[in-house]
Amino acid sequence: SHDAVEGKPFIVTEWNDCFPNEYRLEGPVLLAAYGSLQDWDGLLQFDHGVDVPGTVRMTNFDINARVDDQPLYQAGALMFRLGYLKASAVTVVVPLSDKAVLDNGMKSNWLFDHPWLPYVAKVVKKFTGKKEEATVDISELEKRHSTADKEIDSSTGEETLKYGEGTLKIDSPRAQGLVGNIGNGQTLGTTGMWVEVTKRSPWAAVFALSLDKAPLDKSKSIILIAEGRAENSGQVFNATRTGLKNPGQPPILMQGVLGVVSIVVDPAMKFKVVPLDESGQEGKPLATVMEHGGLKFAISPSDHTSYYLVSANSKE
């Protein structure tokens, strides 16, 4: 965000959330969410190899080898490419004079001193030549960052980053869910979705996304993506969990999510929920119940999937 320039297209040509970081699960949706808020033009995750996911051990950068990256990469791509999250209507333009450019390599010390700002509003730089200009007033935007609660709300209201708790919430008409420290047995929710993930999966992700571009409460086809952490078989951390004593080998172990999900859907339609395998083939339908306006169902590691299709199959 420190490199975007006013009036110019912007593509992040390389980003990653590298293995064996134990909190990397949030990466694809975090980038999609705030890339949307910033109205960036493209996000390229580095690096993609040729091996089929699951056939080789996970390595630092190759996202094709990291099976836990795949579902949320697809969720993030859906959000970003289809514009499911709004760009900020507020833009903070940071002036840089010729002197600042020459003294500091076009970097803005002011932006680095306000690291929370790109999580709230769009941020760009402009070059002012010999003219020195004061930075803009951001007092209203500061109200969206609570240092006491360690929480940042975006200017669109669609992203909430609780960095004290370690959670990111996405809440838009067509994409809703949470990622991070959500496996605590508590009921967490958005405007149209509730999840209760057991402590079995302390760091997890659960997202519902419209597949027909309609708002979730009117959609006839919704994909639910739920996943926990993954590691190589035989993987061993060092004592401080800052590196690996043994990187392990395949098969890759991926933790299924155990919990309950409820999604507000159109009550005029009847829905079914089925797990999907890696090829998109439907499994046995799950038991569902309508409760308090939401379609409620349980998800389990025994489903052997991170994908659940929620679809209307007939009129009541």
Coordinates of C-alpha atoms in Angstrom, one line a residue:
S1 CA 0.0 0.0 0.0
H2 CA 3.0 2.3 0.5
D3 CA 3.8 2.1 -3.2
A4 CA 0.5 2.9 -4.9
V5 CA 0.5 6.2 -6.9
E6 CA -2.6 8.4 -7.5
G7 CA -4.1 7.8 -10.9
K8 CA -1.9 4.9 -11.8
P9 CA -2.8 1.2 -12.0
F10 CA -1.4 -1.0 -9.3
I11 CA -0.6 -4.8 -9.3
V12 CA 1.1 -6.6 -6.4
T13 CA 3.4 -8.8 -8.4
E14 CA 4.5 -11.0 -5.6
W15 CA 3.1 -11.9 -2.2
N16 CA 3.0 -15.0 -0.1
D17 CA 2.1 -16.3 3.4
C18 CA 5.0 -18.7 3.7
F19 CA 5.2 -22.2 5.1
P20 CA 5.8 -23.2 7.9
N21 CA 4.2 -20.1 9.4
E22 CA 1.4 -21.6 11.5
Y23 CA -0.9 -18.6 10.9
R24 CA -0.6 -18.5 7.1
L25 CA -4.2 -19.7 6.6
E26 CA -5.5 -16.1 6.6
G27 CA -3.3 -14.9 3.7
P28 CA -5.4 -15.4 0.6
V29 CA -8.6 -13.8 2.0
L30 CA -6.7 -11.1 3.9
L31 CA -5.0 -10.0 0.6
A32 CA -8.3 -10.3 -1.3
A33 CA -10.2 -8.2 1.3
Y34 CA -7.7 -5.4 1.6
G35 CA -6.7 -5.5 -2.1
S36 CA -10.4 -4.9 -2.8
L37 CA -10.6 -2.1 -0.2
Q38 CA -7.5 -0.4 -1.9
D39 CA -9.0 -1.0 -5.4
W40 CA -5.8 -2.6 -6.6
D41 CA -5.8 -4.1 -10.1
G42 CA -4.2 -7.5 -9.5
L43 CA -2.7 -9.8 -6.8
L44 CA -0.1 -12.4 -7.9
Q45 CA 0.7 -15.1 -5.3
F46 CA 4.2 -16.4 -5.5
D47 CA 5.1 -19.2 -6.4
H48 CA 3.3 -22.0 -8.3
G49 CA 5.1 -25.2 -9.3
V50 CA 4.1 -28.1 -11.5
D51 CA 3.4 -30.8 -8.8
V52 CA -0.1 -31.9 -8.2
P53 CA -1.2 -30.8 -4.7
G54 CA -0.7 -33.5 -2.1
T55 CA 1.9 -35.5 -4.1
V56 CA 5.0 -33.7 -2.6
R57 CA 5.7 -32.2 0.8
M58 CA 4.8 -28.6 1.5
T59 CA 7.6 -26.2 1.0
N60 CA 8.2 -22.5 1.9
F61 CA 6.8 -20.9 -1.3
D62 CA 5.2 -23.3 -3.7
I63 CA 1.5 -22.8 -3.2
N64 CA 0.6 -25.8 -5.4
A65 CA 2.2 -28.0 -2.8
R66 CA 0.3 -26.4 0.1
V67 CA -3.1 -28.0 0.1
D68 CA -4.3 -25.6 2.8
D69 CA -3.7 -22.7 0.5
Q70 CA -5.9 -24.0 -2.3
P71 CA -9.4 -23.5 -0.9
L72 CA -8.8 -20.0 0.5
Y73 CA -6.9 -19.0 -2.6
Q74 CA -10.1 -19.9 -4.5
A75 CA -12.3 -18.0 -2.0
G76 CA -10.0 -15.0 -2.3
A77 CA -10.0 -15.1 -6.1
L78 CA -13.8 -15.2 -6.1
M79 CA -14.1 -12.2 -3.8
F80 CA -11.5 -10.2 -5.6
R81 CA -12.2 -10.9 -9.3
L82 CA -16.0 -10.6 -9.0
G83 CA -15.9 -7.5 -6.9
Y84 CA -17.7 -9.0 -3.9
L85 CA -16.1 -6.4 -1.6
K86 CA -16.3 -2.7 -2.1
A87 CA -13.4 -0.3 -2.7
S88 CA -13.0 2.4 -0.2
A89 CA -14.9 5.6 -1.0
V90 CA -12.3 7.4 1.1
T91 CA -8.9 8.0 -0.4
V92 CA -5.9 9.3 1.6
V93 CA -3.5 11.1 -0.7
V94 CA 0.0 11.5 0.7
P95 CA 2.1 14.2 -0.8
L96 CA 5.8 13.6 -1.6
S97 CA 8.1 16.5 -2.8
D98 CA 11.2 16.1 -4.9
K99 CA 13.2 16.5 -1.7
A100 CA 11.3 13.6 0.0
V101 CA 11.8 11.5 -3.1
L102 CA 15.6 12.0 -3.2
D103 CA 16.0 11.8 0.6
N104 CA 14.0 8.6 1.1
G105 CA 13.7 6.7 -2.1
M106 CA 10.1 7.7 -2.7
K107 CA 9.0 6.2 0.6
S108 CA 6.7 8.0 3.0
N109 CA 7.7 8.0 6.7
W110 CA 4.3 9.3 7.5
L111 CA 2.6 6.2 6.0
F112 CA 5.0 3.9 7.9
D113 CA 4.1 5.8 11.1
H114 CA 0.4 4.9 10.4
P115 CA 0.4 1.2 9.6
W116 CA -3.3 0.8 10.5
L117 CA -4.4 3.3 7.8
P118 CA -4.5 0.9 4.7
Y119 CA -6.9 -1.4 6.7
V120 CA -9.3 1.6 6.9
A121 CA -9.2 3.5 3.7
K122 CA -7.5 3.6 0.2
V123 CA -4.0 5.0 0.4
V124 CA -2.0 6.5 -2.5
K125 CA 0.9 8.9 -3.0
K126 CA 1.3 11.9 -5.2
F127 CA 4.4 13.7 -6.3
T128 CA 4.3 17.5 -5.8
G129 CA 7.6 18.5 -7.3
K130 CA 9.3 21.4 -5.5
K131 CA 6.2 22.2 -3.6
E132 CA 5.9 20.9 0.0
E133 CA 2.4 20.0 1.1
A134 CA 1.1 19.1 4.5
T135 CA -0.4 15.6 5.1
V136 CA -4.1 15.3 5.2
D137 CA -6.3 15.3 8.3
I138 CA -7.2 11.7 9.2
S139 CA -8.9 12.3 12.6
E140 CA -12.2 10.8 11.4
L141 CA -10.4 7.7 10.1
E142 CA -8.6 7.3 13.4
K143 CA -11.9 6.6 15.1
R144 CA -12.0 3.3 13.2
H145 CA -8.9 2.1 14.9
S146 CA -9.2 1.2 18.5
T147 CA -5.8 0.7 20.1
A148 CA -7.5 -0.3 23.4
D149 CA -9.4 -3.1 21.7
K150 CA -6.8 -3.7 19.0
E151 CA -9.4 -3.6 16.3
I152 CA -9.6 -2.0 12.9
D153 CA -12.8 -1.5 11.0
S154 CA -12.6 -0.6 7.3
S155 CA -14.4 2.5 5.9
T156 CA -16.8 0.3 4.0
G157 CA -17.7 -1.7 7.1
E158 CA -17.0 -5.0 5.3
E159 CA -13.7 -5.9 6.9
T160 CA -13.0 -6.1 10.6
L161 CA -9.5 -7.0 11.8
K162 CA -9.2 -7.8 15.5
Y163 CA -5.5 -8.1 15.7
G164 CA -5.6 -8.5 19.5
E165 CA -7.7 -11.6 19.1
G166 CA -6.2 -12.8 15.8
T167 CA -9.4 -12.8 13.7
L168 CA -10.4 -11.3 10.4
K169 CA -14.2 -11.0 9.6
I170 CA -15.5 -10.4 6.1
D171 CA -19.1 -9.2 6.0
S172 CA -20.5 -8.2 2.6
P173 CA -23.8 -9.1 0.9
R174 CA -22.2 -11.9 -1.3
A175 CA -19.2 -13.0 0.9
Q176 CA -19.2 -13.6 4.6
G177 CA -17.0 -15.4 7.1
L178 CA -14.2 -15.5 9.5
V179 CA -10.6 -16.7 9.7
G180 CA -8.1 -16.9 12.5
N181 CA -8.5 -17.7 16.1
I182 CA -12.1 -18.8 15.8
G183 CA -12.0 -22.3 17.2
N184 CA -13.0 -21.5 20.7
G185 CA -16.4 -23.1 21.0
Q186 CA -18.1 -19.7 20.9
T187 CA -20.7 -18.6 18.4
L188 CA -19.3 -16.0 16.1
G189 CA -21.1 -14.3 13.2
T190 CA -21.7 -11.8 10.5
T191 CA -24.9 -10.2 9.4
G192 CA -26.1 -13.4 7.7
M193 CA -24.0 -16.3 9.0
W194 CA -23.0 -17.9 12.3
V195 CA -20.3 -20.4 13.0
E196 CA -19.4 -22.4 16.1
V197 CA -16.0 -24.1 15.7
T198 CA -14.8 -26.5 18.4
K199 CA -11.5 -26.1 20.1
R200 CA -10.2 -29.0 18.1
S201 CA -9.4 -26.4 15.3
P202 CA -8.2 -23.3 17.1
W203 CA -6.9 -21.6 14.0
A204 CA -9.4 -22.1 11.2
A205 CA -11.5 -20.5 8.4
V206 CA -15.1 -20.6 7.5
F207 CA -16.5 -18.6 4.6
A208 CA -19.7 -18.6 2.6
L209 CA -19.6 -17.1 -0.9
S210 CA -22.3 -16.7 -3.5
L211 CA -21.8 -18.7 -6.7
D212 CA -24.5 -17.0 -8.7
K213 CA -23.5 -13.4 -7.8
A214 CA -26.7 -12.9 -5.8
P215 CA -26.7 -11.8 -2.2
L216 CA -26.3 -14.8 0.1
D217 CA -29.9 -14.4 1.4
K218 CA -31.2 -14.6 -2.1
S219 CA -28.6 -16.9 -3.7
K220 CA -29.6 -20.3 -5.1
S221 CA -26.0 -21.6 -5.0
I222 CA -23.5 -21.0 -2.2
I223 CA -20.1 -22.5 -1.6
L224 CA -19.0 -22.9 2.0
I225 CA -15.3 -23.3 2.5
A226 CA -14.1 -24.5 5.9
E227 CA -10.6 -25.6 6.8
G228 CA -8.0 -25.9 9.5
R229 CA -4.2 -26.1 9.7
A230 CA -2.1 -28.5 7.6
E231 CA 1.4 -30.0 8.1
N232 CA 3.6 -32.6 6.5
S233 CA 3.7 -36.1 8.0
G234 CA 6.6 -36.3 10.4
Q235 CA 7.0 -32.5 10.6
V236 CA 8.8 -31.4 13.7
F237 CA 9.2 -27.8 14.9
N238 CA 12.1 -26.6 17.0
A239 CA 11.6 -25.7 20.7
T240 CA 10.5 -22.1 19.9
R241 CA 8.4 -23.1 16.9
T242 CA 10.3 -20.6 14.7
G243 CA 11.8 -23.3 12.4
L244 CA 11.6 -27.0 11.5
K245 CA 13.9 -29.6 12.8
N246 CA 12.4 -32.0 10.3
P247 CA 10.3 -30.7 7.3
G248 CA 8.5 -34.0 7.0
Q249 CA 7.2 -35.6 3.9
P250 CA 3.9 -36.6 2.2
P251 CA 1.2 -37.5 2.8
I252 CA 0.1 -34.0 4.0
L253 CA -2.1 -34.0 7.1
M254 CA -5.0 -31.5 6.9
Q255 CA -7.2 -30.8 9.8
G256 CA -10.9 -30.9 9.1
V257 CA -13.2 -28.4 10.9
L258 CA -15.7 -29.7 13.5
G259 CA -18.5 -27.3 14.1
V260 CA -21.9 -25.9 13.3
V261 CA -22.8 -23.4 10.6
S262 CA -25.9 -21.4 10.0
I263 CA -26.5 -19.3 6.8
V264 CA -29.5 -17.0 6.3
V265 CA -31.1 -18.1 3.0
D266 CA -34.2 -17.3 1.1
P267 CA -37.1 -19.0 3.1
A268 CA -39.1 -19.4 -0.1
M269 CA -36.6 -22.0 -1.4
K270 CA -35.7 -25.5 -0.1
F271 CA -31.9 -26.1 0.3
K272 CA -29.6 -29.1 0.5
V273 CA -26.0 -29.2 1.7
V274 CA -23.5 -31.6 0.2
P275 CA -19.8 -32.0 0.7
L276 CA -17.7 -31.9 -2.5
D277 CA -14.6 -33.9 -3.1
E278 CA -11.4 -32.6 -4.8
S279 CA -13.0 -33.1 -8.2
G280 CA -16.3 -31.4 -7.3
Q281 CA -18.3 -34.6 -7.0
E282 CA -21.1 -34.5 -4.6
G283 CA -21.2 -36.6 -1.5
K284 CA -24.0 -37.6 0.8
P285 CA -26.3 -34.7 1.7
L286 CA -25.9 -33.4 5.3
A287 CA -28.8 -33.1 7.7
T288 CA -30.2 -29.5 7.8
V289 CA -32.7 -27.6 9.8
M290 CA -34.2 -24.1 9.5
E291 CA -33.7 -22.2 12.7
H292 CA -34.1 -18.5 13.4
G293 CA -34.1 -17.8 9.7
G294 CA -30.9 -19.7 9.1
L295 CA -30.1 -23.0 7.4
K296 CA -28.2 -24.8 10.1
F297 CA -26.0 -27.9 9.6
A298 CA -23.0 -29.5 11.2
I299 CA -19.6 -30.0 9.5
S300 CA -17.0 -32.6 10.5
P301 CA -13.6 -34.0 9.6
S302 CA -15.5 -37.2 8.6
D303 CA -16.7 -35.2 5.6
H304 CA -13.1 -35.4 4.3
T305 CA -13.4 -32.0 2.5
S306 CA -13.1 -28.2 2.8
Y307 CA -15.9 -27.6 0.3
Y308 CA -19.7 -27.7 0.9
L309 CA -22.3 -26.8 -1.7
V310 CA -25.4 -25.2 -0.4
S311 CA -28.0 -25.2 -3.2
A312 CA -31.7 -24.7 -3.8
N313 CA -33.1 -27.9 -5.2
S314 CA -36.9 -27.2 -5.4
K315 CA -39.6 -24.8 -4.5
E316 CA -41.5 -25.5 -1.3

